Amino acid sequence: MAETKVIMPQMGESIFEGTLTRWLKKPGDAVKRDEPLFEISTDKIDSEIPAPASGTLQQILVQEGQTVEINTVVGIIGDGNVATGPSTVASPKAAAPVPQASRPAPASKEEEDETAPGHVSPIVRRLAREHGIDLAELAGKGTGINGRITKNDILAFIEQRSTAPASGDTERVPMSAIRKSISEHMVMSLRTSAHVTTFFEVDCSSILAARDALKADFESAGTKLTVTPFFVLAAVRALKRFPILNSSVEGDTIVYRKNINVGIAVNIEGGLIVPVIKDAGEKNLQQLSEAINDLGERARTKRLTPDEVKGGTFSVTNPGQFGAVIGTPIINQPQVAILCMGGIKKRAVVVDDQIVARPMIMLALSFDHRIIDGAVADQFMADVQKQLESWS
C-alpha cells in the first residue's frame, strides 16, 4: 500500500501550531482508519486525532512534547515495513511540512526559541508568550521533573518581575500567538470583504414567554434553555429563504453552500473560537440548544475536535451577554455574513399608540456588499425579526 502521511491538523482559524502530547500507538502497531492515533494540545483545544488511514504505524517523526506548525508531517502509516532509522526527529524544524497553497507565515525567532529549554506544556508556553518571557531565561531553573519548567515557575517569575523597580511609565508586552493570529485574520477579512452593517430592533416578548414555557421540559431532558437557540433557529430559517447569505466568494464565482453550518462565537481565555453546529438547518430548537451548550462547554475546556471548528457557512456572536447594546462584527472568512446579538433590555416603545415597556434587543448583520445588496440583507433581517416577534 502507498504510504499515508499523518499531519498536525489545524484546530481553528487562529491556530497555527500544536503540541503533540502523546502517541497512542508505537511503530509497528496496526491502526484502523479513524481510531485515535495521537493526542495534541493547543492554546485553545486538547484533542485526540484519528488515524487518516488503516495500516501500520511505520514511523514517528515528531516526538511527544514537541510543538510544530500545522500541516507538519508527524508520522507515516504504511504496509508494515517499520523504518529502521530513528523514530523521532531532533527538533520541530526537522519535521517535513505538507505543501499547501496558503501556509501560515513561519514562526518568529522568539517562538522557535521557546522550546530551547526542553519540553514545556502549552499553558507554560502561552503564559510565557502573553507576559513576554523568554523561556531561555529559565533554562536549568525549572522545578519539574528533570528540570522541566512548570506553570508555577512561570507564575513565580512573573510575580518576581512585577515587584522589581519600575523603569519608565510604560510596559511593552508582545502579543500572544493567539492574539497575533486573530489580528491577522480580522485585518485580512476587512481587506477581503466590503463590510456593511445593518441594524434591526426586535421585541423579545414572544421568545421570552416561549422560553419560560419550555424551560422546565428542556431542563428535565438535561438541557439549559437560553435565548440564543431562538435567534439561531430564526437565522437558519431565513438562510433557507435567502441562500446568498449562506454562500462564499471564490474569485468571480459565488459558491452557494447547500448545508447550513452555523458558527457560534465563544469567548475563551486569551482569545475567541468559533465552533460550528453542522447541519443546523436540519435541527429543531432543542437540538440547537443541546449543540450550543455542548460546543460552548467543550470550547471553554479545550475539548473540541478539529472537525468542530471547521466548515462554518454563517456565524452568530453574542456580545450582549456581557452587557453590550450592540456591536459591528467582522465577517469570519470565507463566510459572507455574521449576525450579532445585543443585550435584551426593557425599553419604552410605542405599541398601538401607547407607550409601554418591552424587552428589546438590537440585532446587527454585517454582510459582504460585494455580493449581498442592502435590500437583500434587510429582507433577511426583517424575516428574522418577524419570526422572533411572532414566536409561538
CSV table of C-alpha atoms in Angstrom, one decimal:
chain,number,residue,atom,x,y,z
A,1,MET,CA,0.0,0.0,0.0
A,2,ALA,CA,1.1,3.6,-0.5
A,3,GLU,CA,2.4,5.5,2.4
A,4,THR,CA,0.0,7.9,4.2
A,5,LYS,CA,1.4,11.0,5.9
A,6,VAL,CA,0.0,11.8,9.3
A,7,ILE,CA,-0.1,15.6,9.7
A,8,MET,CA,-0.6,18.1,12.6
A,9,PRO,CA,-4.2,19.3,11.9
A,10,GLN,CA,-5.4,22.9,12.2
A,11,MET,CA,-7.6,23.3,15.2
A,12,GLY,CA,-9.2,26.6,14.3
A,13,GLU,CA,-8.9,29.7,12.1
A,14,SER,CA,-6.4,31.4,14.5
A,15,ILE,CA,-4.3,28.3,15.4
A,16,PHE,CA,-1.1,27.7,13.5
A,17,GLU,CA,0.7,25.2,15.7
A,18,GLY,CA,0.1,22.4,18.2
A,19,THR,CA,2.0,20.3,20.7
A,20,LEU,CA,1.9,16.5,20.2
A,21,THR,CA,1.4,15.4,23.8
A,22,ARG,CA,1.1,11.6,23.5
A,23,TRP,CA,1.2,8.9,20.9
A,24,LEU,CA,-1.5,6.2,21.4
A,25,LYS,CA,0.3,3.8,19.1
A,26,LYS,CA,4.0,2.8,18.7
A,27,PRO,CA,5.9,2.0,15.5
A,28,GLY,CA,4.8,-1.5,14.3
A,29,ASP,CA,1.3,-1.2,15.7
A,30,ALA,CA,-1.7,-1.8,13.5
A,31,VAL,CA,-4.0,1.1,13.2
A,32,LYS,CA,-7.5,1.5,11.7
A,33,ARG,CA,-8.8,4.5,9.9
A,34,ASP,CA,-10.5,7.0,12.3
A,35,GLU,CA,-9.3,5.3,15.5
A,36,PRO,CA,-7.4,7.7,17.9
A,37,LEU,CA,-3.7,7.8,16.9
A,38,PHE,CA,-2.2,10.6,19.0
A,39,GLU,CA,-3.2,13.5,21.3
A,40,ILE,CA,-2.4,17.2,20.7
A,41,SER,CA,-2.8,20.3,22.8
A,42,THR,CA,-3.0,23.9,21.6
A,43,ASP,CA,-3.7,27.2,23.4
A,44,LYS,CA,-7.4,26.5,22.8
A,45,ILE,CA,-8.1,22.8,22.3
A,46,ASP,CA,-6.9,19.5,23.7
A,47,SER,CA,-8.0,16.6,21.4
A,48,GLU,CA,-7.4,13.1,20.2
A,49,ILE,CA,-6.5,13.0,16.5
A,50,PRO,CA,-7.8,10.0,14.4
A,51,ALA,CA,-5.7,8.0,12.0
A,52,PRO,CA,-6.2,9.1,8.4
A,53,ALA,CA,-5.9,5.6,7.0
A,54,SER,CA,-5.7,1.9,8.0
A,55,GLY,CA,-2.3,0.1,8.0
A,56,THR,CA,0.7,0.0,10.3
A,57,LEU,CA,2.3,2.9,12.1
A,58,GLN,CA,5.5,2.8,10.2
A,59,GLN,CA,7.4,5.8,11.6
A,60,ILE,CA,7.1,8.5,14.2
A,61,LEU,CA,8.6,11.8,13.1
A,62,VAL,CA,7.6,14.1,15.9
A,63,GLN,CA,8.3,13.3,19.5
A,64,GLU,CA,5.9,13.6,22.4
A,65,GLY,CA,6.1,17.1,23.8
A,66,GLN,CA,7.3,18.7,20.6
A,67,THR,CA,5.4,21.8,19.2
A,68,VAL,CA,5.2,22.0,15.4
A,69,GLU,CA,3.3,24.1,12.8
A,70,ILE,CA,0.0,22.9,11.4
A,71,ASN,CA,0.4,20.5,8.3
A,72,THR,CA,3.7,19.2,9.6
A,73,VAL,CA,4.1,15.5,8.9
A,74,VAL,CA,4.3,13.8,12.4
A,75,GLY,CA,4.2,10.2,11.3
A,76,ILE,CA,3.9,7.7,8.5
A,77,ILE,CA,1.3,4.9,8.1
A,78,GLY,CA,2.4,2.2,5.7
A,79,ASP,CA,2.2,-1.5,4.9
A,80,GLY,CA,4.1,-2.8,8.0
A,81,ASN,CA,7.7,-2.2,7.0
A,82,VAL,CA,8.8,-0.3,10.0
A,83,ALA,CA,11.6,2.2,9.4
A,84,THR,CA,14.9,1.0,10.9
A,85,GLY,CA,16.2,4.5,11.5
A,86,PRO,CA,15.4,6.9,14.3
A,87,SER,CA,11.7,7.1,15.0
A,88,THR,CA,11.8,10.7,16.1
A,89,VAL,CA,13.3,14.0,14.9
A,90,ALA,CA,15.6,16.2,16.8
A,91,SER,CA,13.6,19.3,16.5
A,92,PRO,CA,10.2,20.6,15.2
A,93,LYS,CA,12.1,22.3,12.3
A,94,ALA,CA,13.2,18.9,11.0
A,95,ALA,CA,9.7,17.6,10.5
A,96,ALA,CA,8.6,17.9,6.9
A,97,PRO,CA,5.5,20.0,6.3
A,98,VAL,CA,2.9,19.2,3.7
A,99,PRO,CA,3.0,21.7,0.8
A,100,GLN,CA,-0.2,23.8,0.7
A,101,ALA,CA,-1.5,26.9,-1.1
A,102,SER,CA,-1.6,29.2,1.9
A,103,ARG,CA,0.8,28.1,4.6
A,104,PRO,CA,0.9,30.5,7.6
A,105,ALA,CA,4.0,32.6,8.0
A,106,PRO,CA,7.0,31.0,9.7
A,107,ALA,CA,7.2,31.3,13.4
A,108,SER,CA,9.2,34.2,14.8
A,109,LYS,CA,12.7,33.5,16.2
A,110,GLU,CA,11.3,34.1,19.7
A,111,GLU,CA,8.6,31.4,19.1
A,112,GLU,CA,11.2,29.0,17.7
A,113,ASP,CA,13.4,29.6,20.7
A,114,GLU,CA,10.7,28.8,23.3
A,115,THR,CA,11.4,25.1,23.1
A,116,ALA,CA,15.1,25.6,23.7
A,117,PRO,CA,14.9,24.8,27.5
A,118,GLY,CA,13.3,21.5,26.7
A,119,HIS,CA,9.7,20.3,26.5
A,120,VAL,CA,7.1,22.6,28.1
A,121,SER,CA,3.4,22.4,28.3
A,122,PRO,CA,1.1,24.5,26.2
A,123,ILE,CA,-0.1,26.5,29.2
A,124,VAL,CA,3.6,27.3,30.1
A,125,ARG,CA,4.2,28.4,26.5
A,126,ARG,CA,1.1,30.5,26.5
A,127,LEU,CA,1.8,32.3,29.8
A,128,ALA,CA,5.4,32.9,28.6
A,129,ARG,CA,4.2,34.5,25.4
A,130,GLU,CA,1.5,36.6,27.0
A,131,HIS,CA,3.9,38.0,29.5
A,132,GLY,CA,6.8,38.4,27.1
A,133,ILE,CA,9.0,35.9,28.9
A,134,ASP,CA,12.0,34.3,27.1
A,135,LEU,CA,11.9,30.7,28.3
A,136,ALA,CA,15.7,30.5,27.8
A,137,GLU,CA,16.0,32.8,30.9
A,138,LEU,CA,14.5,29.9,33.0
A,139,ALA,CA,16.6,27.1,31.4
A,140,GLY,CA,18.0,24.9,34.1
A,141,LYS,CA,15.9,26.6,36.8
A,142,GLY,CA,12.7,24.6,36.4
A,143,THR,CA,11.3,22.8,39.4
A,144,GLY,CA,9.6,20.0,37.5
A,145,ILE,CA,10.9,16.5,36.6
A,146,ASN,CA,14.4,16.7,35.0
A,147,GLY,CA,14.4,20.5,35.5
A,148,ARG,CA,11.2,21.0,33.4
A,149,ILE,CA,9.7,24.5,33.6
A,150,THR,CA,6.3,24.3,35.2
A,151,LYS,CA,3.3,26.7,35.4
A,152,ASN,CA,4.3,27.6,39.0
A,153,ASP,CA,7.8,28.5,37.8
A,154,ILE,CA,6.3,30.9,35.2
A,155,LEU,CA,3.9,32.5,37.8
A,156,ALA,CA,6.7,32.9,40.3
A,157,PHE,CA,8.9,34.6,37.7
A,158,ILE,CA,6.0,37.0,36.8
A,159,GLU,CA,5.5,37.8,40.4
A,160,GLN,CA,9.2,38.4,41.0
A,161,ARG,CA,9.4,40.6,37.9
A,162,SER,CA,6.3,42.6,39.0
A,163,THR,CA,8.0,43.5,42.3
A,164,ALA,CA,11.2,44.7,40.6
A,165,PRO,CA,11.8,48.5,40.4
A,166,ALA,CA,9.8,50.1,37.5
A,167,SER,CA,11.6,51.8,34.7
A,168,GLY,CA,9.6,54.4,32.9
A,169,ASP,CA,5.8,54.7,32.8
A,170,THR,CA,5.0,52.1,30.1
A,171,GLU,CA,5.1,48.4,29.7
A,172,ARG,CA,5.6,46.7,26.4
A,173,VAL,CA,4.1,43.2,26.2
A,174,PRO,CA,4.3,41.1,23.0
A,175,MET,CA,1.1,39.8,21.5
A,176,SER,CA,0.4,36.2,22.3
A,177,ALA,CA,0.3,33.8,19.3
A,178,ILE,CA,-3.5,33.6,19.6
A,179,ARG,CA,-3.8,37.4,19.6
A,180,LYS,CA,-1.5,37.8,16.6
A,181,SER,CA,-3.4,35.2,14.7
A,182,ILE,CA,-6.8,36.8,15.4
A,183,SER,CA,-5.3,40.2,14.5
A,184,GLU,CA,-4.1,38.9,11.1
A,185,HIS,CA,-7.4,37.1,10.4
A,186,MET,CA,-9.5,40.2,11.2
A,187,VAL,CA,-7.4,42.5,9.1
A,188,MET,CA,-7.5,40.0,6.3
A,189,SER,CA,-11.3,39.9,6.4
A,190,LEU,CA,-11.5,43.7,6.3
A,191,ARG,CA,-9.2,43.7,3.3
A,192,THR,CA,-11.2,41.0,1.6
A,193,SER,CA,-14.9,41.9,2.1
A,194,ALA,CA,-16.8,45.1,1.6
A,195,HIS,CA,-18.2,45.3,5.1
A,196,VAL,CA,-21.6,46.9,5.6
A,197,THR,CA,-23.7,46.5,8.8
A,198,THR,CA,-27.5,46.9,9.1
A,199,PHE,CA,-29.4,47.2,12.5
A,200,PHE,CA,-32.8,45.9,13.5
A,201,GLU,CA,-34.7,46.2,16.8
A,202,VAL,CA,-36.7,43.2,18.0
A,203,ASP,CA,-39.3,42.8,20.7
A,204,CYS,CA,-38.4,39.7,22.6
A,205,SER,CA,-41.7,39.3,24.5
A,206,SER,CA,-42.7,36.2,22.5
A,207,ILE,CA,-39.5,34.3,22.7
A,208,LEU,CA,-39.1,35.0,26.4
A,209,ALA,CA,-42.6,33.7,27.0
A,210,ALA,CA,-41.7,30.6,24.9
A,211,ARG,CA,-38.5,30.1,26.8
A,212,ASP,CA,-40.3,30.3,30.2
A,213,ALA,CA,-42.9,27.8,28.9
A,214,LEU,CA,-40.3,25.3,27.6
A,215,LYS,CA,-37.6,25.8,30.2
A,216,ALA,CA,-38.7,23.0,32.6
A,217,ASP,CA,-39.1,20.5,29.8
A,218,PHE,CA,-35.7,21.2,28.4
A,219,GLU,CA,-34.1,21.0,31.9
A,220,SER,CA,-35.7,17.7,32.5
A,221,ALA,CA,-34.1,16.5,29.3
A,222,GLY,CA,-30.7,17.8,30.6
A,223,THR,CA,-30.5,21.0,28.5
A,224,LYS,CA,-30.4,24.5,29.8
A,225,LEU,CA,-32.5,26.7,27.5
A,226,THR,CA,-31.2,30.2,26.8
A,227,VAL,CA,-32.5,32.8,24.2
A,228,THR,CA,-29.6,32.1,21.8
A,229,PRO,CA,-31.2,29.0,20.1
A,230,PHE,CA,-34.2,31.1,19.2
A,231,PHE,CA,-32.1,33.5,17.3
A,232,VAL,CA,-30.0,30.7,15.7
A,233,LEU,CA,-33.2,28.9,14.5
A,234,ALA,CA,-34.7,32.1,13.2
A,235,ALA,CA,-31.5,32.8,11.3
A,236,VAL,CA,-31.4,29.3,9.9
A,237,ARG,CA,-34.9,29.5,8.6
A,238,ALA,CA,-34.2,32.9,7.0
A,239,LEU,CA,-31.0,31.5,5.4
A,240,LYS,CA,-33.1,28.9,3.6
A,241,ARG,CA,-35.1,31.8,2.1
A,242,PHE,CA,-32.1,34.0,1.3
A,243,PRO,CA,-29.3,31.5,0.4
A,244,ILE,CA,-27.0,34.2,-0.8
A,245,LEU,CA,-26.1,34.8,2.9
A,246,ASN,CA,-25.0,31.2,3.2
A,247,SER,CA,-22.5,31.4,0.3
A,248,SER,CA,-18.9,32.3,-0.2
A,249,VAL,CA,-16.8,34.0,-2.9
A,250,GLU,CA,-14.1,32.4,-4.9
A,251,GLY,CA,-12.7,34.8,-7.4
A,252,ASP,CA,-15.5,35.9,-9.7
A,253,THR,CA,-17.7,32.9,-8.6
A,254,ILE,CA,-20.4,32.8,-5.9
A,255,VAL,CA,-20.4,29.4,-4.2
A,256,TYR,CA,-23.8,28.5,-2.6
A,257,ARG,CA,-23.4,26.2,0.4
A,258,LYS,CA,-26.2,23.6,0.5
A,259,ASN,CA,-25.6,22.7,4.1
A,260,ILE,CA,-26.2,25.4,6.8
A,261,ASN,CA,-23.3,25.2,9.3
A,262,VAL,CA,-23.6,27.9,12.0
A,263,GLY,CA,-20.5,29.0,13.9
A,264,ILE,CA,-21.2,30.2,17.4
A,265,ALA,CA,-18.5,32.6,18.7
A,266,VAL,CA,-17.3,31.6,22.2
A,267,ASN,CA,-15.1,33.8,24.3
A,268,ILE,CA,-12.2,31.8,25.9
A,269,GLU,CA,-9.1,32.8,27.9
A,270,GLY,CA,-6.8,34.7,25.6
A,271,GLY,CA,-9.0,34.9,22.5
A,272,LEU,CA,-12.1,33.8,20.6
A,273,ILE,CA,-13.0,30.5,19.0
A,274,VAL,CA,-16.0,29.7,16.7
A,275,PRO,CA,-17.1,26.0,17.0
A,276,VAL,CA,-19.6,25.0,14.3
A,277,ILE,CA,-23.0,23.5,14.5
A,278,LYS,CA,-23.0,21.2,11.5
A,279,ASP,CA,-26.3,20.8,9.5
A,280,ALA,CA,-28.0,23.4,11.7
A,281,GLY,CA,-30.7,23.6,9.0
A,282,GLU,CA,-31.9,20.1,10.0
A,283,LYS,CA,-32.1,20.8,13.7
A,284,ASN,CA,-35.1,21.9,15.9
A,285,LEU,CA,-34.9,24.2,18.9
A,286,GLN,CA,-34.0,21.5,21.4
A,287,GLN,CA,-31.3,20.1,19.2
A,288,LEU,CA,-29.8,23.5,18.6
A,289,SER,CA,-29.9,24.2,22.3
A,290,GLU,CA,-28.1,21.0,23.1
A,291,ALA,CA,-25.4,21.7,20.4
A,292,ILE,CA,-24.8,25.3,21.6
A,293,ASN,CA,-24.4,24.2,25.2
A,294,ASP,CA,-22.2,21.3,24.3
A,295,LEU,CA,-19.9,23.2,21.9
A,296,GLY,CA,-19.6,26.1,24.3
A,297,GLU,CA,-18.7,24.0,27.3
A,298,ARG,CA,-16.1,22.0,25.3
A,299,ALA,CA,-14.6,25.1,23.8
A,300,ARG,CA,-14.0,26.6,27.2
A,301,THR,CA,-12.5,23.3,28.5
A,302,LYS,CA,-10.4,22.8,25.3
A,303,ARG,CA,-12.1,19.5,24.3
A,304,LEU,CA,-13.2,20.4,20.8
A,305,THR,CA,-12.2,18.2,17.8
A,306,PRO,CA,-10.6,19.5,14.6
A,307,ASP,CA,-13.8,19.0,12.6
A,308,GLU,CA,-15.8,21.1,15.1
A,309,VAL,CA,-14.0,24.3,14.3
A,310,LYS,CA,-14.2,24.0,10.5
A,311,GLY,CA,-16.7,24.3,7.8
A,312,GLY,CA,-18.9,27.2,9.1
A,313,THR,CA,-21.1,28.9,6.5
A,314,PHE,CA,-22.7,31.6,8.7
A,315,SER,CA,-21.8,32.9,12.2
A,316,VAL,CA,-23.6,34.3,15.3
A,317,THR,CA,-21.9,36.3,18.0
A,318,ASN,CA,-23.5,37.5,21.3
A,319,PRO,CA,-21.7,40.3,23.0
A,320,GLY,CA,-25.0,41.2,24.6
A,321,GLN,CA,-24.2,38.6,27.3
A,322,PHE,CA,-21.5,40.9,28.6
A,323,GLY,CA,-23.9,43.9,28.6
A,324,ALA,CA,-23.2,45.4,25.1
A,325,VAL,CA,-26.1,47.2,23.5
A,326,ILE,CA,-24.9,46.0,20.0
A,327,GLY,CA,-21.7,45.6,18.0
A,328,THR,CA,-20.5,45.7,14.4
A,329,PRO,CA,-18.8,42.3,14.0
A,330,ILE,CA,-16.2,41.4,11.4
A,331,ILE,CA,-17.1,38.7,8.9
A,332,ASN,CA,-15.5,35.3,9.6
A,333,GLN,CA,-13.8,34.5,6.2
A,334,PRO,CA,-14.7,32.8,3.9
A,335,GLN,CA,-18.3,33.5,5.0
A,336,VAL,CA,-20.2,36.5,3.8
A,337,ALA,CA,-22.3,37.4,6.8
A,338,ILE,CA,-22.4,37.4,10.6
A,339,LEU,CA,-25.3,38.1,13.0
A,340,CYS,CA,-24.6,40.0,16.2
A,341,MET,CA,-26.9,39.9,19.3
A,342,GLY,CA,-27.0,42.8,21.7
A,343,GLY,CA,-28.3,42.6,25.2
A,344,ILE,CA,-32.1,42.3,26.0
A,345,LYS,CA,-33.2,45.3,28.0
A,346,LYS,CA,-36.6,46.7,28.8
A,347,ARG,CA,-37.2,49.9,26.9
A,348,ALA,CA,-40.1,52.3,26.4
A,349,VAL,CA,-41.7,51.6,23.0
A,350,VAL,CA,-44.9,52.7,21.3
A,351,VAL,CA,-47.5,49.9,20.7
A,352,ASP,CA,-50.9,50.8,19.4
A,353,ASP,CA,-50.2,54.5,20.2
A,354,GLN,CA,-49.4,53.6,23.8
A,355,ILE,CA,-46.0,53.9,25.5
A,356,VAL,CA,-45.2,50.5,27.1
A,357,ALA,CA,-42.1,48.8,28.5
A,358,ARG,CA,-41.0,45.9,26.4
A,359,PRO,CA,-37.9,43.6,26.4
A,360,MET,CA,-36.0,44.8,23.3
A,361,ILE,CA,-32.8,43.7,21.6
A,362,MET,CA,-30.7,45.2,18.9
A,363,LEU,CA,-29.5,42.9,16.2
A,364,ALA,CA,-26.8,43.7,13.7
A,365,LEU,CA,-25.9,41.9,10.5
A,366,SER,CA,-22.5,42.6,9.0
A,367,PHE,CA,-22.5,41.4,5.3
A,368,ASP,CA,-20.3,41.4,2.3
A,369,HIS,CA,-21.5,44.1,0.0
A,370,ARG,CA,-19.6,42.5,-2.9
A,371,ILE,CA,-22.4,40.0,-3.4
A,372,ILE,CA,-25.2,40.9,-1.0
A,373,ASP,CA,-27.2,44.0,-1.7
A,374,GLY,CA,-28.5,46.1,1.2
A,375,ALA,CA,-32.1,45.3,0.2
A,376,VAL,CA,-31.5,41.6,0.5
A,377,ALA,CA,-29.7,41.9,3.8
A,378,ASP,CA,-32.6,44.0,5.2
A,379,GLN,CA,-35.2,41.4,3.9
A,380,PHE,CA,-33.2,38.7,5.7
A,381,MET,CA,-33.3,40.7,8.9
A,382,ALA,CA,-37.0,41.5,8.5
A,383,ASP,CA,-37.6,37.8,8.2
A,384,VAL,CA,-35.7,37.1,11.4
A,385,GLN,CA,-37.5,39.9,13.2
A,386,LYS,CA,-40.9,38.7,12.1
A,387,GLN,CA,-40.2,35.2,13.3
A,388,LEU,CA,-38.9,36.3,16.7
A,389,GLU,CA,-41.8,38.7,17.4
A,390,SER,CA,-44.5,36.2,16.4
A,391,TRP,CA,-42.9,33.1,18.0
A,392,SER,CA,-45.5,30.6,19.3
